[in-house]
Amino acid sequence: MKPFDYIRAEDTGHATSAAGQGATIIAGGTNLLDLMKLEVLQPDALIDINRLDLKQITEADGGLRIGALVTNSDLAADMRVRTDYPVLSEALLAGASGQLRNKATTAGNLLQRTRCYYFYDTAMPCNKREPGTGCQAMEGATRLHAILGGSDQCIATHPSDMAVAMRALAAVVEIEAANGETRHVPLSDFYLLPGDTPHIENVLRKGDLITAVILPAAPKGAQTYRKVRDRASYAFAMVSVAARIEMDGDTVKDAALAFGGIAPQPWRDADAENALIGKPATKETFNAVADILLKNADPKKDNAFKVPLARRTLIATLNELCGKDVA
Amino acid sequence: MKTSLKINGEVHDLDADSRTTLLDALRNHLDLTGTKKGCDHGQCGACTVIVNGRRINSCLSLACMHDGDEITTIEGLGQPGNLSDLQAAFVKHDGYQCGYCTPGQICSATAMLQEVKDGWPSHVSDSLTGTYDLTEAEISERMSGNLCRCAAYPNIVDAIRDAAGKVQS
Amino acid sequence: MNAHLKMDKPDNRNRLDNMAQGLIHTGMDRPEGPLKVTGTATYAHEDHQPGMLHGVLVRATIARGTLDSIDAAAIEKLPGIRKVMHGDKFLRNPAQGTANEAPVQGSSEIYYLGQPVALVVAETFEQARHGAQSLELQVTAKSAVTSPDSDDAKVETPDDQQSSMGDLDAAMKDAAYTVEETYTTPGHTSAPMEPHAAIAWWEDDKLILRSTSQMVKYNVNEVADSVGISADDVHLMSPYVGGGFGSKLGISPDAVAAALAARELGAPVSVAMSRQQVFESTMRRSETVQHFRLAADKDGKLTGIGHRARVSQLPDESFSEPVTQATPFLYRGENREIGMEIVRINSTCAGSVRAPGEAVGITALEIAMDELAVKTGIDPVELRKRNIPEKDPSDGRDFSSHTLAAALDDGAETFGWKDRTSGQTDGEWLIGYGMSSAVRVNMIGESHARVTLNPDGTVLIETDMTDIGTGTYAILTQIAGEMLGVSQDRIETRLGDSNLPKSAGSGGSWGASSAGSSVFLACEKLRQEIAKKLGCDEADLTLRDGTATAANKQTPLSDLVGGSPMESTGVIEPGKTMKEVRQATFGAFFCEVGVNRVTGETRLRRMHGSFAAGRILNAKTARSQCLGGMTFGIGMALTEELIHDARDGHIVNRDLGEYHIPVNADVPQLTVNFLEERDPYANPMQSKGIGELGICGAAACILNAIHDATGVRVRDLPATMDKVLPGLPDL
């Protein structure tokens, strides 16, 4: 870990100003310190925002405004989240461990870095860590890697569970900039695909501070989060699905489907959702949705199983939410 | 970095490199070596301590971020001859073998029981809005952030159930 | 006063059964338990010394080549850095178990990616870590063999590891049923929770070393040879070890680097490996490719067994995973071909990981046996019972004791094997049942212990034996307490110190029997002395709760001892019984799995093991050892796999986030039975090793259950979802 200056933020303006001058914001630190210890990240200065008043969950515009520093534990346990946004509680509780959830924050979770083995090893080339050095995963070990949305520069996945649920809930990120202005970015626009710039993962600019995540009014219908992983607990998703379905009789009235473990960002595919909305909840419909979702899948040898796995997990999730018996 | 930490009820003034994690502060600077380093990356739970009432991985937190915080380590839960209910239950049920993950397991279990009392659901709970019993499945899931390579897991579950029963009765 | 026994003939006296204290075999709590649960047991990296410096190792980042130079000067300019070291004495990799000499040394030749080639020492850990991360290495790459599948790989077939009997080809041709399949297991790592670490300091010319050591007697010689000093000038302490599982059998690079740095700098130096370094720079279990041929008659009786295995290893290492070790004697079959191939590669050193040999070899054999059971339609328990040999089929030796049939029956009964119903489901979960046999060779090693009976009637046990979680503190206390009639609270056991009598150490499941026998012998000698003082025959002496009873006369032990302590050293040595008969432990596993019909995820629902390992010295700690072994089996079956990058041989999943050892939620409430057994050939306690039996074949039980649940036969471990998915029905 490289030496750094440690600054404790007194208010958000202090934080954005320090960040604007190059300091890295630290909140829970569960991923940042992990990466700093390996010198994957080498900030010159840390601005600690933990004492800022960003820990409230408040009701706003019929939805919820979740402060950036609300811990994963507190968010999962919040009775309004449990009742109105169960997909979010379920996703949070499926992630990491009790200890990590007590420290990890809402904003920090959105900004988690990939678990790609080669990103984590400074002896290996990595376009995300050191642009232009090459991608060692392309011809390497790819069990963790993306089948959708990757580029020839990078096929790393975003590892979050929480962000997948938030994507399905159409969350909006509230950002305060160094100039004091606040802007709102829908999560759908927040992440960037790797393309030729895999080191740029989102739309945040230097000096930006995420201050909250806003959930719109509780959606109608049923919600669920399903995570598929190698261990029964404490493991990243191979595939996960956050789904929300509103039925009208046997017809799907509205739906949102987001996926983890298969793409560089929490993945949502409007075409796949459109193949579901207004359609009868049948096997044929669900297969058509999966076909559209996976039509551009470009797997490697190690992660080819994610194509059938994503299909099956999606179909089982749809069956569950539409009241079908999968068995 | 000057940092004041209240550890097991006692104030410790630390002056260490800002890079010092809470774990390394405890072990290398304050000689509180009961808290263990198993992976240093939040992947094993051996370093679990309780900060302001909540269990965390002390390896993934800088000491300087905890200025003024109340920290409970294994040394604060009980001592030989004066064991906490959980510590005694771990001995009775052989909830360890090599003992290296044990302080983390016990700190974690201590705080976990409070989480259950606070009505927090878990990944295996039947409902997000019910009350939660300490079933084997609930304990196992809630304790899955603490690896034990000796694999005393069944005994750890028994020990926690035993101690929790004592607490409740 | 010495008692020396070479185990040349069986000991049928069962003396421990005739003692009066009632301590042996009980599930006595570990005496060191209160220290462990309060964080006051001190492990290697916790014996902090005044003025202690911190060292961090630096890894090679190429698979093969030379280290031409390092830019030490640049690093030594950084704040707090005291020294950057490398050189001829650095260990390439840890010593193999019982090596008793230095392993390959020298940092100028790089043999694998991850080899520790330098040490950066600083005033604080943070300074040293950054220094190590910043150190530039100038290297020249050489061509490397980075995959066991490489065409360039050199394959060795050592003569002493090939054997054949009869005509297996003919047996296969004539057989009513055959199985011919290839099974593969990936590399595994021990992953003890305590990373390898050492603190070294020098007092005059004597090296004092706190280290993570399983085998002190050997480790002293290994470190002395590595550093270039006399073994008499090494004082090594390892009273608490945070797990070993084979990875701490031999001295490791951290210890030697710490010793060299401490001498160079004249200050205590600590070196702890990071978890990533533990993965890369300690031992891996080799991946295996195992080709099995089974030939059976119409009744399922084996007429032939073929087992050919390929493993990998670094150049210049004598150890190779003894995959076929138990194949020669587990089952009958007069036609046999057993062989081993070793591929030399540039990848992390292969060494002992819990139960080298049987852990993977019996696992593959037990999957093959399940395939035979399916083909013959014979119940898998019955099939195994039909194939239990009368004598060791490879050489006609008698078994010292044979308990496989009993373990199979006991396990089947306890589990309810006969009551299982195939084809059940529980929601999305397909339920399946599986079973497998367990077997592990048994042995002892020379071991010394001193037992002192103090004038106040308390007892002190001293040996350099270690307790790596295995229960040594408990069982040695129980053995002495039983033999001398002293309650456990009046006994102190001191372990893991090279100033104490030399033991066999912890490894190969031999620790309890070896060190325990030495304590037993010392106590037997003390009993003889007590009897002499009482003027009675030792056999007529009853010792209980600190009182000696002979001829109806009771005398407090403290009165008998007199003014100065009575001391005895016991020595056990392996003898003819280890060669003249086949000694092994046996067991059986039964389990129930659920396989998710959507995702292919497997979750273990129930698992039982029945084991026989001679006399069980402590019912609680022995059970815990079996729980641990079985859980290693769960990991082997479902999640554990070292993933190597074939281009450079390095381990890509070198942390506990991506190398998946089982977590609490992966392990149901396992059950364990012990069968009553006394093995007179084993040692004077009639006990056998229990630390590894629980893993030997355990994974097969789970894989066989997956087959029962789904019809999917996974022959390439672990059975992760990707391997099960293709065989699941469409949704």
Coordinates of N, CA and C in Angstrom, one line a residue, chain A residues 1-3 37-39 115 117-118 121 123-124 136 139-141 143-144 226 228-233 235-236 238 283 305 309 312-313 316 326-327, chain C residues 59 61 113 129-130 133 427-428 596-599 601 603 639 643 645 647-648 650 652 654 656 658 660-661 663 665-666 720-722 725 728-729 731:
Chain A
M1 N 0.9 -1.2 0.0 CA 0.0 0.0 0.0 C 0.9 1.2 0.0
K2 N 0.6 2.1 -1.0 CA 1.4 3.3 -1.1 C 1.1 4.3 0.0
P3 N 2.0 5.0 0.5 CA 1.6 6.1 1.5 C 0.6 7.1 0.9
K37 N -4.2 -2.5 -0.8 CA -3.2 -3.4 -0.2 C -2.4 -4.1 -1.2
L38 N -3.0 -4.4 -2.4 CA -2.4 -5.1 -3.5 C -1.7 -4.1 -4.4
E39 N -1.9 -2.8 -4.1 CA -1.4 -1.7 -5.0 C -2.0 -1.8 -6.4
R115 N -13.9 -8.6 -9.9 CA -13.1 -9.6 -9.2 C -12.2 -10.3 -10.2
Y117 N -9.4 -12.0 -11.9 CA -8.2 -12.5 -11.3 C -7.0 -11.6 -11.8
Y118 N -7.0 -11.2 -13.0 CA -5.9 -10.5 -13.6 C -5.9 -9.0 -13.3
D121 N -4.1 -8.8 -10.0 CA -2.7 -9.2 -9.9 C -1.8 -8.3 -10.7
A123 N 1.1 -8.2 -11.4 CA 2.1 -8.8 -12.3 C 1.6 -9.1 -13.7
M124 N 0.3 -9.0 -13.8 CA -0.4 -9.3 -15.1 C -0.8 -8.1 -15.8
Q136 N -5.3 -10.1 -20.1 CA -4.8 -11.5 -19.9 C -6.0 -12.5 -19.8
E139 N -7.5 -15.0 -23.1 CA -7.0 -16.4 -23.4 C -6.7 -17.1 -22.1
G140 N -7.3 -16.6 -21.0 CA -6.9 -17.1 -19.7 C -8.1 -17.7 -19.0
A141 N -8.1 -17.6 -17.7 CA -9.2 -18.2 -16.8 C -10.4 -17.2 -16.8
R143 N -13.8 -18.0 -15.6 CA -15.1 -18.5 -15.0 C -15.9 -17.3 -14.5
L144 N -15.2 -16.3 -14.0 CA -15.9 -15.1 -13.5 C -16.4 -14.1 -14.5
R226 N -32.6 -13.8 -7.3 CA -32.1 -15.2 -7.3 C -30.6 -15.2 -7.7
V228 N -27.1 -17.4 -8.2 CA -26.5 -18.7 -8.4 C -25.0 -18.6 -8.2
R229 N -24.5 -19.5 -7.3 CA -23.1 -19.4 -6.9 C -22.5 -20.7 -6.5
D230 N -21.2 -20.8 -6.5 CA -20.5 -22.0 -6.2 C -20.6 -22.5 -4.8
R231 N -20.6 -21.6 -3.8 CA -20.8 -22.0 -2.5 C -22.2 -21.6 -2.0
A232 N -22.7 -22.1 -0.9 CA -24.0 -21.8 -0.5 C -24.1 -20.4 0.1
S233 N -22.9 -19.8 0.4 CA -22.9 -18.4 0.9 C -21.5 -17.9 0.7
A235 N -20.0 -16.0 -1.6 CA -19.4 -16.2 -2.9 C -20.1 -15.3 -3.9
F236 N -19.3 -14.8 -4.9 CA -19.9 -14.0 -5.9 C -20.8 -14.8 -6.9
M238 N -22.4 -16.4 -10.1 CA -22.1 -16.9 -11.4 C -23.1 -16.2 -12.3
K283 N -44.4 -20.7 -21.4 CA -43.0 -21.3 -21.7 C -42.4 -20.6 -22.9
F305 N -20.8 -22.0 -19.8 CA -22.0 -22.5 -19.0 C -22.9 -21.4 -18.6
L309 N -27.0 -21.4 -18.2 CA -27.4 -21.1 -16.8 C -28.2 -19.8 -16.7
R312 N -31.7 -20.7 -17.9 CA -32.5 -21.5 -17.0 C -32.9 -20.7 -15.7
T313 N -32.0 -19.9 -15.3 CA -32.3 -19.1 -14.1 C -33.3 -18.1 -14.3
A316 N -36.7 -20.0 -14.6 CA -37.2 -20.4 -13.3 C -37.7 -19.2 -12.5
V326 N -42.1 -24.7 -11.4 CA -41.0 -25.1 -12.2 C -40.7 -26.6 -12.2
A327 N -41.0 -27.2 -11.0 CA -40.8 -28.6 -10.9 C -41.9 -29.4 -11.6
Chain C
R59 N 7.8 -11.8 -4.7 CA 7.6 -13.0 -5.6 C 8.2 -12.8 -7.0
T61 N 7.9 -13.0 -10.9 CA 6.7 -12.8 -11.7 C 6.9 -13.5 -13.1
L113 N 6.4 -19.1 -11.1 CA 5.8 -17.7 -10.8 C 5.2 -17.8 -9.4
R129 N 5.8 -3.7 3.3 CA 4.9 -4.2 2.3 C 5.0 -3.3 1.1
H130 N 5.0 -2.0 1.3 CA 5.2 -1.1 0.1 C 6.5 -1.3 -0.5
Q133 N 6.4 -4.3 -2.6 CA 5.6 -4.1 -3.8 C 6.3 -3.2 -4.9
G427 N -39.1 -29.6 -4.0 CA -39.2 -28.4 -4.8 C -38.3 -28.5 -6.0
E428 N -37.4 -27.6 -6.2 CA -36.5 -27.6 -7.4 C -35.4 -28.6 -7.1
N596 N -29.9 -28.8 -7.6 CA -30.9 -27.9 -8.1 C -31.2 -28.2 -9.6
R597 N -32.4 -28.5 -9.9 CA -32.7 -28.9 -11.3 C -32.7 -27.8 -12.3
V598 N -32.7 -26.6 -11.8 CA -32.6 -25.4 -12.6 C -31.1 -25.0 -12.9
T599 N -30.3 -25.0 -11.8 CA -29.0 -24.4 -11.9 C -27.8 -25.4 -11.9
E601 N -26.6 -26.4 -9.1 CA -26.0 -26.3 -7.8 C -26.2 -27.5 -7.0
R603 N -26.1 -29.0 -3.1 CA -26.0 -28.6 -1.7 C -26.1 -29.9 -0.9
T639 N -16.3 -27.6 -4.6 CA -15.9 -26.3 -4.8 C -14.4 -26.1 -5.0
I643 N -7.0 -23.0 -9.8 CA -7.0 -22.7 -11.3 C -5.7 -22.1 -11.7
D645 N -3.1 -20.7 -14.7 CA -3.1 -20.2 -16.0 C -2.0 -21.0 -16.8
R647 N -0.5 -20.6 -19.4 CA 0.5 -19.9 -20.1 C 1.8 -19.6 -19.2
D648 N 1.5 -19.5 -17.9 CA 2.7 -19.3 -17.0 C 2.6 -20.1 -15.8
H650 N 0.9 -20.1 -13.2 CA 0.6 -19.5 -11.9 C -0.9 -19.7 -11.5
V652 N -4.2 -18.6 -10.5 CA -5.0 -17.4 -10.6 C -5.9 -17.1 -9.5
R654 N -5.8 -17.1 -6.2 CA -4.9 -17.3 -5.1 C -5.3 -16.5 -3.9
L656 N -8.8 -16.5 -0.7 CA -10.0 -17.2 -0.2 C -11.3 -16.7 -0.7
E658 N -11.8 -16.6 -4.0 CA -12.0 -17.3 -5.3 C -11.6 -18.8 -5.2
H660 N -12.5 -21.7 -3.2 CA -13.7 -21.8 -2.3 C -13.6 -23.0 -1.3
I661 N -13.0 -22.7 -0.1 CA -13.2 -23.7 0.9 C -14.6 -23.6 1.4
V663 N -17.9 -23.0 3.4 CA -18.3 -22.1 4.5 C -19.3 -22.8 5.4
A665 N -22.4 -22.5 5.8 CA -23.6 -22.9 5.2 C -23.5 -24.1 4.2
D666 N -22.3 -24.4 3.8 CA -22.1 -25.6 3.0 C -22.1 -26.9 3.7
T720 N -18.8 -28.7 -9.9 CA -19.5 -27.4 -10.0 C -20.6 -27.4 -11.0
M721 N -21.4 -26.4 -10.9 CA -22.7 -26.4 -11.6 C -22.5 -26.6 -13.1
D722 N -21.4 -26.1 -13.7 CA -21.2 -26.2 -15.1 C -21.1 -27.6 -15.6
L725 N -24.9 -29.2 -15.1 CA -26.0 -28.5 -16.0 C -26.3 -29.3 -17.3
L728 N -28.9 -32.0 -17.0 CA -30.2 -31.8 -16.4 C -31.3 -31.6 -17.5
P729 N -32.5 -32.0 -17.1 CA -33.6 -31.9 -18.1 C -33.9 -30.5 -18.5
L731 N -36.1 -27.2 -18.9 CA -37.1 -26.6 -18.1 C -38.4 -26.6 -18.8

